[in-house]
Short mmCIF file of C-alpha atoms in Angstrom, two decimals:
data_model
loop_
_atom_site.label_atom_id
_atom_site.label_comp_id
_atom_site.label_asym_id
_atom_site.label_seq_id
_atom_site.Cartn_x
_atom_site.Cartn_y
_atom_site.Cartn_z
CA MET A 1 0.00 0.00 0.00
CA SER A 2 1.51 3.36 -1.02
CA ARG A 3 1.09 6.39 1.11
CA THR A 4 0.39 9.75 -0.43
CA LYS A 5 2.69 12.45 0.85
CA PRO A 6 0.73 15.33 2.38
CA PRO A 7 1.23 18.67 0.65
CA THR A 8 3.99 20.71 2.18
CA ASP A 9 4.08 24.45 2.62
CA ILE A 10 6.32 24.53 -0.44
CA ASP A 11 3.66 22.80 -2.53
CA ARG A 12 0.99 25.23 -1.32
CA LEU A 13 3.21 28.24 -1.97
CA ARG A 14 4.14 26.98 -5.44
CA LYS A 15 0.47 26.62 -6.32
CA LYS A 16 -0.06 30.24 -5.32
CA ILE A 17 2.91 31.28 -7.45
CA ASP A 18 1.54 29.28 -10.39
CA HIS A 19 -1.78 31.11 -10.03
CA ILE A 20 -0.01 34.48 -9.93
CA ASP A 21 2.10 33.53 -12.96
CA THR A 22 -1.08 32.71 -14.89
CA GLN A 23 -2.50 36.13 -13.99
CA ILE A 24 0.74 37.87 -14.98
CA ALA A 25 0.73 36.11 -18.36
CA ALA A 26 -2.88 37.15 -19.02
CA LEU A 27 -2.12 40.75 -18.05
CA LEU A 28 0.99 40.83 -20.26
CA LYS A 29 -1.09 39.56 -23.17
CA GLU A 30 -3.72 42.26 -22.57
CA ARG A 31 -1.02 44.93 -22.20
CA ALA A 32 0.64 43.89 -25.45
CA HIS A 33 -2.71 44.09 -27.25
CA LEU A 34 -3.40 47.60 -25.93
CA ALA A 35 0.13 48.76 -26.69
CA SER A 36 -0.21 47.43 -30.25
CA GLN A 37 -3.32 49.58 -30.67
CA ILE A 38 -1.36 52.61 -29.46
CA ILE A 39 1.48 51.83 -31.87
CA LEU A 40 -0.99 51.58 -34.76
CA ALA A 41 -2.57 54.92 -33.81
CA LYS A 42 0.89 56.50 -33.62
CA GLU A 43 1.86 55.08 -37.01
CA LEU A 44 -1.32 56.41 -38.57
CA SER A 45 -0.79 59.86 -37.07
CA GLY A 46 2.92 59.97 -37.86
CA THR A 47 3.84 60.16 -34.17
CA ALA A 48 7.09 58.63 -32.95
CA ILE A 49 6.55 55.09 -31.70
CA THR A 50 9.07 55.30 -28.87
CA ASP A 51 8.28 57.72 -26.06
CA ARG A 52 11.25 57.80 -23.67
CA LYS A 53 9.41 60.12 -21.26
CA ARG A 54 6.57 57.60 -21.00
CA GLU A 55 9.04 54.72 -20.57
CA ARG A 56 10.79 56.57 -17.72
CA ALA A 57 7.40 57.15 -16.08
CA ILE A 58 6.64 53.42 -16.34
CA VAL A 59 9.99 52.60 -14.70
CA ARG A 60 9.30 55.09 -11.89
CA ARG A 61 5.85 53.59 -11.33
CA TYR A 62 7.30 50.06 -11.17
CA LEU A 63 10.04 51.24 -8.78
CA SER A 64 7.47 52.94 -6.58
CA THR A 65 5.23 49.89 -6.51
CA LEU A 66 7.90 47.20 -6.14
CA LYS A 67 10.40 49.01 -3.89
CA ARG A 68 12.49 46.45 -2.05
CA PRO A 69 13.63 43.66 -2.35
CA ILE A 70 13.90 44.14 -6.13
CA LYS A 71 16.89 46.21 -7.18
CA ALA A 72 16.38 49.20 -9.49
CA LYS A 73 18.62 47.63 -12.14
CA ARG A 74 16.34 44.60 -12.26
CA VAL A 75 13.23 46.77 -12.44
CA HIS A 76 14.69 48.57 -15.48
CA ALA A 77 15.38 45.18 -17.10
CA LEU A 78 11.85 44.02 -16.27
CA VAL A 79 10.25 47.10 -17.83
CA LYS A 80 12.41 46.72 -20.94
CA ALA A 81 11.34 43.08 -21.25
CA VAL A 82 7.67 43.99 -20.79
CA LEU A 83 7.91 46.69 -23.46
CA GLU A 84 9.61 44.32 -25.87
CA LEU A 85 6.72 41.88 -25.59
CA THR A 86 4.64 44.29 -27.62
CA PRO A 87 4.48 43.38 -31.31
CA ARG A 88 6.13 46.03 -33.47
CA TYR A 89 7.76 47.73 -30.48
CA ARG A 90 10.88 49.54 -31.64
CA ASN A 91 13.65 50.36 -29.23
#
């Protein structure tokens, strides 16, 4: 007779992380869709696609929200990665 191992705290915490990861993925997909619409509108109006002022504001907002324990350098890398998920994003 085999005994089933009871779930550990690690298992419970990993399930929560998996749930959060699923939410993050859905939000990134929605964000990319909205950003693509903005890029299209900018292309049609002849506006520059890249807006460094807006990107700096996004970084500041992430830094303000995340604070510690995530280092600023990593937050900048995270924002860059998020922006690059958008189809047709040009750096």
